[in-house]
Coordinates of N, CA and C and ligand atoms in Angstrom, one line a residue:
X1 N 37.2 107.2 129.0 CA 38.2 108.3 129.0 C 38.2 109.0 130.4
X2 N 38.8 108.4 131.4 CA 38.9 109.0 132.7 C 40.3 109.6 132.9
X3 N 40.4 110.4 133.9 CA 41.8 110.9 134.2 C 42.8 109.8 134.5
X4 N 42.3 108.7 135.0 CA 43.2 107.7 135.4 C 43.9 107.9 136.7
X5 N 43.7 109.0 137.3 CA 44.4 109.4 138.5 C 43.7 109.0 139.8
X6 N 42.5 109.5 139.9 CA 41.8 109.5 141.1 C 40.6 108.5 141.1
X7 N 40.2 108.0 142.2 CA 39.0 107.2 142.3 C 37.7 108.1 142.1
X8 N 36.7 107.5 141.6 CA 35.5 108.2 141.4 C 34.7 108.3 142.8
X9 N 34.2 109.5 143.1 CA 33.6 109.7 144.4 C 32.1 109.6 144.2
X10 N 31.4 109.1 145.3 CA 30.0 109.0 145.3 C 29.4 110.1 146.3
X11 N 28.5 110.8 145.8 CA 27.8 111.9 146.6 C 26.3 111.6 146.7
X12 N 25.9 110.9 147.8 CA 24.5 110.6 148.0 C 23.7 111.9 148.1
X13 N 22.6 112.0 147.4 CA 21.7 113.2 147.5 C 20.6 112.9 148.5
X14 N 20.6 113.8 149.5 CA 19.6 113.6 150.6 C 18.1 113.9 150.1
X15 N 18.0 114.3 148.9 CA 16.6 114.6 148.4 C 15.7 113.4 148.5
X16 N 16.3 112.2 148.3 CA 15.5 111.0 148.4 C 15.6 110.3 149.7
X17 N 16.2 111.0 150.7 CA 16.2 110.4 152.1 C 14.9 110.6 152.8
X18 N 14.7 109.9 153.9 CA 13.6 110.1 154.8 C 13.9 111.2 155.7
X19 N 13.3 112.4 155.4 CA 13.7 113.6 156.2 C 13.4 113.5 157.7
X20 N 12.4 112.6 158.0 CA 12.1 112.5 159.4 C 13.3 111.7 160.2
X21 N 14.1 111.1 159.4 CA 15.3 110.3 160.0 C 16.6 110.8 159.3
X22 N 16.7 112.1 159.0 CA 17.8 112.5 158.1 C 19.1 112.2 158.7
X23 N 19.3 112.4 160.0 CA 20.6 112.1 160.6 C 21.0 110.7 160.4
X24 N 20.1 109.8 160.7 CA 20.4 108.3 160.5 C 20.7 108.0 159.1
X25 N 19.9 108.6 158.2 CA 20.1 108.3 156.7 C 21.5 108.7 156.3
X26 N 21.9 109.9 156.7 CA 23.2 110.4 156.3 C 24.3 109.5 156.9
X27 N 24.2 109.2 158.2 CA 25.2 108.3 158.9 C 25.3 107.0 158.1
X28 N 24.2 106.4 157.7 CA 24.2 105.1 157.0 C 25.0 105.3 155.7
X29 N 24.7 106.4 154.9 CA 25.4 106.6 153.7 C 26.9 106.8 153.9
X30 N 27.2 107.5 155.0 CA 28.6 107.7 155.3 C 29.3 106.4 155.7
X31 N 28.6 105.6 156.4 CA 29.3 104.3 156.8 C 29.4 103.4 155.5
X32 N 28.6 103.6 154.5 CA 28.9 102.9 153.2 C 30.0 103.5 152.4
X33 N 30.5 104.6 152.8 CA 31.7 105.2 152.1 C 31.4 106.4 151.3
X34 N 30.3 107.1 151.6 CA 29.9 108.4 150.9 C 31.1 109.3 151.0
X35 N 31.5 109.9 149.9 CA 32.6 110.8 149.9 C 32.2 112.3 150.1
X36 N 31.0 112.6 149.7 CA 30.4 113.9 149.9 C 28.9 113.7 150.2
X37 N 28.3 114.6 150.9 CA 26.8 114.6 151.0 C 26.3 115.7 150.2
X38 N 25.4 115.3 149.2 CA 24.9 116.3 148.3 C 23.5 116.8 148.8
X39 N 23.4 118.1 148.8 CA 22.3 118.8 149.4 C 21.6 119.6 148.3
X40 N 20.4 119.2 147.9 CA 19.7 119.9 146.8 C 18.7 120.9 147.4
X41 N 19.1 122.2 147.0 CA 18.3 123.3 147.5 C 17.4 123.8 146.3
X42 N 16.1 123.8 146.5 CA 15.2 124.2 145.4 C 14.2 125.3 145.9
X43 N 13.9 126.2 145.1 CA 13.2 127.4 145.5 C 11.8 127.6 145.0
X44 N 11.3 126.7 144.2 CA 10.0 126.8 143.6 C 9.9 127.9 142.5
X45 N 11.1 128.4 142.1 CA 11.1 129.4 141.0 C 12.0 128.9 139.8
X46 N 13.2 128.7 140.2 CA 14.1 128.2 139.1 C 13.7 126.7 138.8
X47 N 13.3 126.0 139.8 CA 12.8 124.6 139.6 C 11.4 124.6 140.2
X48 N 10.5 123.6 139.8 CA 9.2 123.6 140.3 C 9.0 122.9 141.6
X49 N 9.9 122.9 142.4 CA 9.9 122.2 143.7 C 10.5 123.0 144.8
X50 N 10.2 122.8 146.0 CA 10.8 123.5 147.1 C 11.4 122.5 148.1
X51 N 12.6 122.7 148.6 CA 13.2 121.7 149.5 C 13.6 122.4 150.8
X52 N 14.9 122.6 150.9 CA 15.4 123.0 152.2 C 16.4 124.2 152.1
X53 N 16.8 124.7 153.3 CA 17.6 125.9 153.3 C 18.8 125.7 154.2
X54 N 19.5 126.8 154.6 CA 20.7 126.7 155.3 C 20.6 126.0 156.7
X55 N 19.4 126.0 157.3 CA 19.2 125.4 158.6 C 19.6 123.9 158.6
X56 N 19.2 123.3 157.5 CA 19.4 121.8 157.3 C 20.9 121.6 157.1
X57 N 21.6 122.5 156.4 CA 23.0 122.4 156.2 C 23.7 122.5 157.5
X58 N 23.3 123.4 158.3 CA 24.1 123.6 159.6 C 23.7 122.4 160.5
X59 N 22.6 121.8 160.4 CA 22.3 120.6 161.2 C 23.1 119.4 160.8
X60 N 23.3 119.3 159.5 CA 24.1 118.2 159.0 C 25.6 118.4 159.3
X61 N 26.0 119.6 159.3 CA 27.4 119.9 159.7 C 27.8 119.4 161.0
X62 N 26.8 119.4 161.9 CA 27.1 118.9 163.3 C 27.2 117.4 163.4
X63 N 26.6 116.7 162.5 CA 26.6 115.2 162.6 C 27.5 114.5 161.7
X64 N 28.2 115.2 160.8 CA 29.1 114.5 159.9 C 30.3 115.3 159.5
X65 N 31.5 114.7 159.4 CA 32.7 115.4 158.9 C 32.8 115.3 157.4
X66 N 32.0 114.5 156.8 CA 32.0 114.4 155.3 C 31.6 115.7 154.7
X67 N 32.4 116.2 153.7 CA 32.1 117.5 153.1 C 30.7 117.6 152.5
X68 N 30.1 118.8 152.7 CA 28.7 119.0 152.3 C 28.8 119.8 151.0
X69 N 28.1 119.1 150.0 CA 28.1 119.6 148.6 C 26.8 120.2 148.3
X70 N 26.7 121.5 148.3 CA 25.4 122.2 148.3 C 25.1 122.6 146.9
X71 N 24.0 122.1 146.3 CA 23.6 122.4 144.9 C 22.4 123.4 145.0
X72 N 22.7 124.6 144.6 CA 21.7 125.7 144.7 C 20.9 125.7 143.4
X73 N 19.7 125.2 143.4 CA 18.8 125.3 142.2 C 17.8 126.5 142.6
X74 N 18.4 127.7 142.6 CA 17.6 128.8 143.1 C 17.9 130.0 142.2
X75 N 16.9 130.9 142.0 CA 17.1 132.2 141.4 C 17.8 133.1 142.4
X76 N 18.5 134.0 141.8 CA 19.2 135.0 142.6 C 20.1 134.4 143.7
X77 N 21.1 133.5 143.3 CA 21.9 132.8 144.3 C 22.7 133.8 145.1
X78 N 23.1 134.9 144.6 CA 23.9 135.9 145.3 C 23.3 136.2 146.7
X79 N 22.0 136.2 146.7 CA 21.3 136.7 147.9 C 21.5 135.6 149.1
X80 N 21.8 134.4 148.7 CA 21.8 133.3 149.7 C 23.2 132.7 149.9
X81 N 24.2 133.0 149.1 CA 25.5 132.3 149.2 C 26.1 132.5 150.6
X82 N 26.0 133.7 151.2 CA 26.6 133.9 152.5 C 25.9 133.0 153.6
X83 N 24.6 132.8 153.5 CA 23.9 132.0 154.5 C 24.4 130.6 154.4
X84 N 24.6 130.1 153.2 CA 25.0 128.7 153.0 C 26.4 128.5 153.4
X85 N 27.2 129.5 153.2 CA 28.6 129.4 153.6 C 28.7 129.4 155.2
X86 N 27.9 130.3 155.8 CA 27.8 130.3 157.2 C 27.3 129.1 157.9
X87 N 26.5 128.3 157.1 CA 25.9 127.1 157.6 C 26.9 125.9 157.5
X88 N 28.0 126.1 156.8 CA 29.1 125.1 156.8 C 29.2 124.3 155.5
X89 N 28.7 124.9 154.4 CA 28.9 124.2 153.1 C 30.4 124.1 152.7
X90 N 30.8 123.0 152.2 CA 32.2 122.9 151.7 C 32.3 123.2 150.2
X91 N 31.2 122.8 149.4 CA 31.1 123.2 148.0 C 29.8 123.9 147.9
X92 N 29.8 125.0 147.1 CA 28.5 125.6 146.7 C 28.5 125.7 145.2
X93 N 27.5 125.1 144.6 CA 27.3 125.1 143.2 C 26.1 125.9 142.8
X94 N 26.3 126.9 141.9 CA 25.2 127.7 141.4 C 25.0 127.3 139.9
X95 N 23.8 127.6 139.4 CA 23.4 127.3 138.1 C 23.8 128.4 137.1
X96 N 24.4 128.0 136.0 CA 24.8 129.0 135.0 C 23.6 129.7 134.5
X97 N 22.4 129.1 134.5 CA 21.2 129.7 134.0 C 20.6 130.7 134.9
X98 N 21.1 130.8 136.1 CA 20.5 131.7 137.1 C 21.3 133.0 137.4
X99 N 22.5 133.1 136.8 CA 23.3 134.2 137.3 C 23.5 135.3 136.2
X100 N 23.3 136.5 136.5 CA 23.7 137.6 135.6 C 25.2 137.9 135.7
X101 N 25.7 137.6 136.9 CA 27.1 138.0 137.1 C 27.9 136.8 137.7
X102 N 27.9 135.7 136.9 CA 28.4 134.4 137.4 C 29.9 134.5 138.0
X103 N 30.7 135.3 137.3 CA 32.1 135.4 137.7 C 32.2 136.0 139.1
X104 N 31.3 137.0 139.4 CA 31.3 137.6 140.7 C 30.8 136.6 141.7
X105 N 29.8 135.9 141.4 CA 29.2 134.9 142.3 C 30.3 133.9 142.7
X106 N 30.9 133.3 141.7 CA 31.9 132.2 141.9 C 33.1 132.8 142.8
X107 N 33.5 134.0 142.4 CA 34.6 134.6 143.1 C 34.2 134.9 144.6
X108 N 33.0 135.3 144.8 CA 32.6 135.5 146.2 C 32.6 134.3 147.0
X109 N 32.2 133.2 146.4 CA 32.2 131.9 147.2 C 33.7 131.5 147.5
X110 N 34.6 131.6 146.5 CA 36.0 131.2 146.8 C 36.7 132.1 147.8
X111 N 36.3 133.4 147.7 CA 37.0 134.3 148.7 C 36.8 133.9 150.1
X112 N 35.7 133.2 150.3 CA 35.3 132.7 151.7 C 35.8 131.3 151.9
X113 N 36.8 130.9 151.1 CA 37.4 129.6 151.2 C 36.5 128.4 151.1
X114 N 35.4 128.6 150.3 CA 34.5 127.5 150.0 C 34.7 127.2 148.5
X115 N 34.7 125.9 148.1 CA 34.9 125.6 146.7 C 33.7 125.9 145.9
X116 N 33.9 126.5 144.7 CA 32.8 127.0 143.9 C 32.6 126.1 142.7
X117 N 31.3 125.8 142.5 CA 30.9 124.9 141.4 C 29.9 125.7 140.5
X118 N 29.9 125.3 139.2 CA 29.0 125.8 138.3 C 28.2 124.6 137.7
X119 N 26.9 124.7 137.8 CA 26.0 123.6 137.2 C 25.4 124.0 135.9
X120 N 25.3 123.1 135.0 CA 24.8 123.3 133.6 C 23.6 122.3 133.4
X121 N 22.5 122.9 133.1 CA 21.3 122.0 132.7 C 21.7 121.2 131.5
X122 N 20.9 120.2 131.2 CA 21.2 119.3 130.1 C 21.3 120.1 128.7
X123 N 20.5 121.1 128.6 CA 20.5 121.8 127.3 C 21.4 123.0 127.2
X124 N 22.2 123.3 128.3 CA 23.1 124.4 128.4 C 24.4 124.0 127.8
X125 N 24.9 124.8 126.9 CA 26.2 124.4 126.2 C 27.4 124.6 127.1
X126 N 28.5 123.9 126.8 CA 29.7 124.0 127.5 C 30.4 125.4 127.2
X127 N 29.9 126.1 126.1 CA 30.5 127.4 125.8 C 30.4 128.4 126.9
X128 N 29.5 128.2 127.8 CA 29.3 129.1 129.0 C 30.6 129.1 129.8
X129 N 31.4 128.1 129.7 CA 32.6 128.0 130.5 C 33.8 128.8 130.0
X130 N 33.7 129.2 128.8 CA 34.8 129.7 128.1 C 35.6 130.8 128.9
X131 N 34.8 131.7 129.5 CA 35.5 132.8 130.3 C 35.5 132.6 131.8
X132 N 35.2 131.3 132.2 CA 35.1 131.1 133.6 C 36.0 130.0 134.1
X133 N 36.9 129.5 133.3 CA 37.8 128.4 133.7 C 38.5 128.7 135.0
X134 N 39.1 129.9 135.1 CA 39.9 130.2 136.3 C 39.0 130.3 137.6
X135 N 37.7 130.3 137.5 CA 36.9 130.7 138.6 C 36.1 129.5 139.2
X136 N 36.3 128.3 138.6 CA 35.5 127.1 139.1 C 36.5 126.0 139.7
X137 N 36.0 125.4 140.7 CA 36.6 124.2 141.2 C 35.9 122.9 140.8
X138 N 34.7 123.1 140.4 CA 33.8 122.0 140.0 C 32.8 122.4 139.0
X139 N 32.6 121.5 138.0 CA 31.5 121.7 137.1 C 30.5 120.6 137.2
X140 N 29.3 120.9 137.5 CA 28.2 119.9 137.6 C 27.4 119.8 136.4
X141 N 27.5 118.7 135.7 CA 26.6 118.5 134.5 C 25.3 117.8 135.0
X142 N 24.2 118.5 134.8 CA 22.9 117.8 135.1 C 22.6 116.8 134.0
X143 N 22.2 115.6 134.5 CA 21.9 114.5 133.5 C 20.4 114.3 133.6
X144 N 19.6 115.2 134.3 CA 18.2 115.3 134.2 C 17.9 116.8 134.3
X145 N 16.7 117.1 133.9 CA 16.3 118.5 134.2 C 16.0 118.7 135.7
X146 N 16.6 119.6 136.3 CA 16.6 119.6 137.8 C 15.1 119.9 138.3
X147 N 14.9 119.4 139.5 CA 13.6 119.7 140.2 C 13.1 118.5 141.0
X148 N 13.5 117.3 140.6 CA 13.0 116.1 141.2 C 14.0 115.0 141.2
X149 N 13.9 114.1 142.2 CA 14.7 112.9 142.2 C 14.1 111.8 141.4
X150 N 14.8 110.8 141.2 CA 14.4 109.6 140.5 C 13.8 109.8 139.1
X151 N 14.5 110.6 138.3 CA 14.2 110.8 136.9 C 15.2 110.0 136.1
X152 N 14.9 109.9 134.8 CA 15.8 109.0 134.0 C 16.9 109.8 133.4
X153 N 18.1 109.2 133.4 CA 19.3 109.8 132.9 C 19.1 110.1 131.4
X154 N 19.5 111.3 131.0 CA 19.4 111.8 129.6 C 20.6 111.4 128.9
X155 N 20.5 110.5 127.9 CA 21.8 109.9 127.3 C 22.7 110.9 126.6
X156 N 22.1 112.0 126.1 CA 22.9 113.0 125.4 C 24.0 113.5 126.3
X157 N 23.8 113.4 127.6 CA 24.8 114.0 128.5 C 26.1 113.2 128.5
X158 N 26.1 111.9 128.1 CA 27.4 111.1 128.1 C 28.4 111.8 127.2
X159 N 28.1 112.1 125.9 CA 29.1 112.8 125.1 C 29.5 114.1 125.6
X160 N 28.6 114.8 126.3 CA 28.9 116.1 126.9 C 30.0 115.9 128.0
X161 N 29.8 114.9 128.8 CA 30.8 114.6 129.9 C 32.2 114.3 129.2
X162 N 32.2 113.5 128.2 CA 33.4 113.2 127.5 C 34.1 114.5 126.9
X163 N 33.3 115.3 126.4 CA 33.8 116.6 125.8 C 34.4 117.5 126.9
X164 N 33.7 117.6 128.0 CA 34.2 118.4 129.1 C 35.5 117.8 129.7
X165 N 35.5 116.4 129.8 CA 36.8 115.8 130.3 C 37.9 116.1 129.4
X166 N 37.7 116.0 128.1 CA 38.7 116.3 127.1 C 39.2 117.8 127.2
X167 N 38.3 118.7 127.4 CA 38.7 120.1 127.6 C 39.5 120.3 128.8
X168 N 39.1 119.7 129.9 CA 39.8 119.9 131.2 C 41.2 119.2 131.1
X169 N 41.3 118.1 130.5 CA 42.6 117.4 130.3 C 43.5 118.2 129.4
X170 N 42.9 118.7 128.3 CA 43.8 119.5 127.3 C 44.3 120.7 128.0
X171 N 43.5 121.3 128.9 CA 44.0 122.6 129.5 C 44.8 122.3 130.8
X172 N 44.9 121.0 131.1 CA 45.5 120.6 132.4 C 45.0 121.4 133.6
X173 N 43.7 121.4 133.7 CA 43.1 122.1 134.8 C 42.7 121.2 136.0
X174 N 42.7 121.7 137.2 CA 42.4 120.9 138.3 C 40.9 121.2 138.7
X175 N 40.0 120.7 137.9 CA 38.6 121.0 138.1 C 37.8 119.6 138.1
X176 N 37.0 119.5 139.1 CA 36.2 118.2 139.2 C 35.0 118.3 138.3
X177 N 34.7 117.1 137.7 CA 33.4 117.0 137.0 C 32.4 116.1 137.8
X178 N 31.3 116.7 138.1 CA 30.3 116.0 138.9 C 29.1 115.8 138.0
X179 N 28.5 114.7 138.0 CA 27.3 114.3 137.2 C 26.1 114.0 138.1
X180 N 25.0 114.6 137.8 CA 23.9 114.6 138.8 C 22.5 114.4 138.1
X181 N 21.9 113.3 138.5 CA 20.6 113.0 138.0 C 20.5 111.6 137.3
X182 N 19.7 110.7 137.8 CA 19.5 109.5 137.2 C 20.6 108.5 137.2
X183 N 21.6 108.7 138.1 CA 22.7 107.8 138.2 C 22.3 106.6 139.0
X184 N 22.4 105.4 138.4 CA 22.0 104.2 139.1 C 23.2 103.2 138.9
X185 N 23.0 102.1 139.6 CA 24.1 101.1 139.6 C 24.4 100.6 138.1
X186 N 23.3 100.6 137.3 CA 23.5 100.1 135.9 C 24.1 101.1 134.9
X187 N 24.2 102.4 135.3 CA 24.8 103.3 134.4 C 26.0 104.1 135.0
X188 N 26.3 103.7 136.2 CA 27.4 104.4 137.0 C 28.7 104.2 136.3
X189 N 29.0 103.0 135.8 CA 30.3 102.7 135.3 C 30.5 103.5 134.0
X190 N 29.4 103.5 133.1 CA 29.5 104.3 131.9 C 29.7 105.7 132.1
X191 N 29.1 106.3 133.2 CA 29.2 107.7 133.5 C 30.6 108.0 134.0
X192 N 31.1 107.1 134.8 CA 32.5 107.3 135.3 C 33.5 107.2 134.2
X193 N 33.3 106.3 133.3 CA 34.2 106.1 132.2 C 34.1 107.3 131.2
X194 N 33.0 107.9 131.1 CA 32.9 109.1 130.3 C 33.8 110.2 130.8
X195 N 34.1 110.2 132.1 CA 35.0 111.2 132.6 C 34.6 111.9 133.9
X196 N 33.5 111.4 134.6 CA 33.0 112.0 135.8 C 34.0 111.7 137.0
X197 N 34.2 112.7 137.8 CA 35.0 112.5 139.1 C 34.0 112.2 140.2
X198 N 32.8 112.8 140.2 CA 31.9 112.6 141.3 C 30.5 112.2 140.7
X199 N 29.9 111.2 141.2 CA 28.6 110.8 140.8 C 27.6 111.1 142.0
X200 N 26.6 111.9 141.7 CA 25.5 112.1 142.7 C 24.5 111.0 142.5
X201 N 24.1 110.5 143.6 CA 23.1 109.4 143.5 C 22.1 109.6 144.7
X202 N 20.8 109.9 144.3 CA 19.8 110.1 145.3 C 19.0 108.8 145.5
X203 N 18.0 108.6 144.6 CA 17.2 107.4 144.7 C 18.0 106.1 144.7
X204 N 19.1 106.1 144.0 CA 19.9 104.8 144.0 C 20.5 104.5 145.3
X205 N 20.6 105.5 146.2 CA 21.1 105.3 147.5 C 20.0 105.2 148.6
X206 N 19.0 106.1 148.5 CA 18.1 106.1 149.6 C 16.7 105.4 149.4
X207 N 16.4 105.1 148.1 CA 15.2 104.3 147.9 C 15.6 102.9 148.3
X208 N 14.6 102.2 149.0 CA 15.0 100.9 149.5 C 15.4 101.0 151.0
X209 N 15.9 99.9 151.5 CA 16.1 99.9 152.9 C 17.6 100.1 153.4
X210 N 18.5 100.1 152.4 CA 19.9 100.0 152.9 C 20.8 101.0 152.2
X211 N 20.8 102.2 152.6 CA 21.7 103.2 152.0 C 23.2 102.8 152.1
X212 N 23.5 102.3 153.2 CA 24.9 101.9 153.4 C 25.4 100.9 152.3
X213 N 24.6 99.9 152.1 CA 25.0 98.9 151.1 C 24.9 99.4 149.7
X214 N 23.9 100.3 149.5 CA 23.8 100.9 148.1 C 25.0 101.8 147.8
X215 N 25.5 102.5 148.8 CA 26.7 103.3 148.5 C 27.9 102.4 148.2
X216 N 28.0 101.4 149.1 CA 29.1 100.4 148.9 C 29.1 99.8 147.5
X217 N 27.9 99.4 147.1 CA 27.8 98.7 145.7 C 28.2 99.7 144.6
X218 N 27.8 101.0 144.8 CA 28.1 102.0 143.7 C 29.6 102.2 143.7
X219 N 30.2 102.2 144.9 CA 31.7 102.5 144.9 C 32.4 101.3 144.3
X220 N 31.9 100.1 144.7 CA 32.5 98.9 144.1 C 32.4 98.9 142.6
X221 N 31.3 99.2 142.1 CA 31.1 99.2 140.6 C 32.0 100.2 139.9
X222 N 32.2 101.4 140.5 CA 33.0 102.3 139.7 C 34.5 102.3 140.0
X223 N 34.9 101.7 141.1 CA 36.3 101.7 141.5 C 36.9 100.3 141.6
X224 N 36.0 99.3 141.5 CA 36.5 97.9 141.7 C 36.7 97.6 143.2
X225 N 37.1 96.4 143.4 CA 37.2 95.9 144.8 C 38.5 96.3 145.5
Ligands
DX5_1 C1 17.8 116.9 140.7 C2 18.8 117.0 141.9 C3 19.5 115.7 142.0 C4 18.6 114.5 142.4 C5 19.3 113.2 142.1 O1 17.1 118.1 140.6 O2 19.7 118.0 141.7 O3 20.6 115.8 142.9 O4 18.2 114.6 143.7 O5 18.4 112.2 142.4 P1 18.4 110.9 141.6 O6 19.8 110.2 141.7 O7 17.3 110.1 142.1 O8 18.2 111.2 140.1
ZN2 ZN1 21.7 117.9 142.9

């Protein structure tokens, strides 16, 4: 059940890249056809891991024209949104579970001409979207519990993707569905067919020696030759 209109996009997550060679890793993924570069920001509070901040986003902005898809897994996102916008984020996604004033947060992102995303953990119901449809450009469905790369895809998320696709189609909304966590070459097609527009892939792209070829294979699998 896809929209049937657009190709599925691949967003390599740099979480699994070699940070000592980050520029080269990103360039390799881009030359394999990466549509977005997914940047996982973790604060050690909302998730039990700590990663990177706006400095890395601004460094990446200088070396690639591919849009930067920034996934904030942090508490109190309002405090940091401006810094990530200033660093050159093209998409900023905040977690539904972290915001007291989600509508205000999403609106603040969009006012600065950055696309606004809302992420839902696997156990978070789609009901949270009911009063936010006009405020989102992208909905990110987590298919693992956030915090770490290379976890196993949680299968209950497939019907959730289908349900969200149906809702967006029924309302004829222009909102992207992104799926993040545990996406591999052997489940990418099923995930795309459930209705995803963007597949995040971290370990599937950067584990191993050839990110360029890994992205190429994922794109081939979901979009054909
Ligand atoms: C999980 C992150 C994901 C993760 C994806 O907390 O948000 O973006 O890096 O990595 P893989 O594809 O290895 O599950
Ligand atoms: Zn992510």
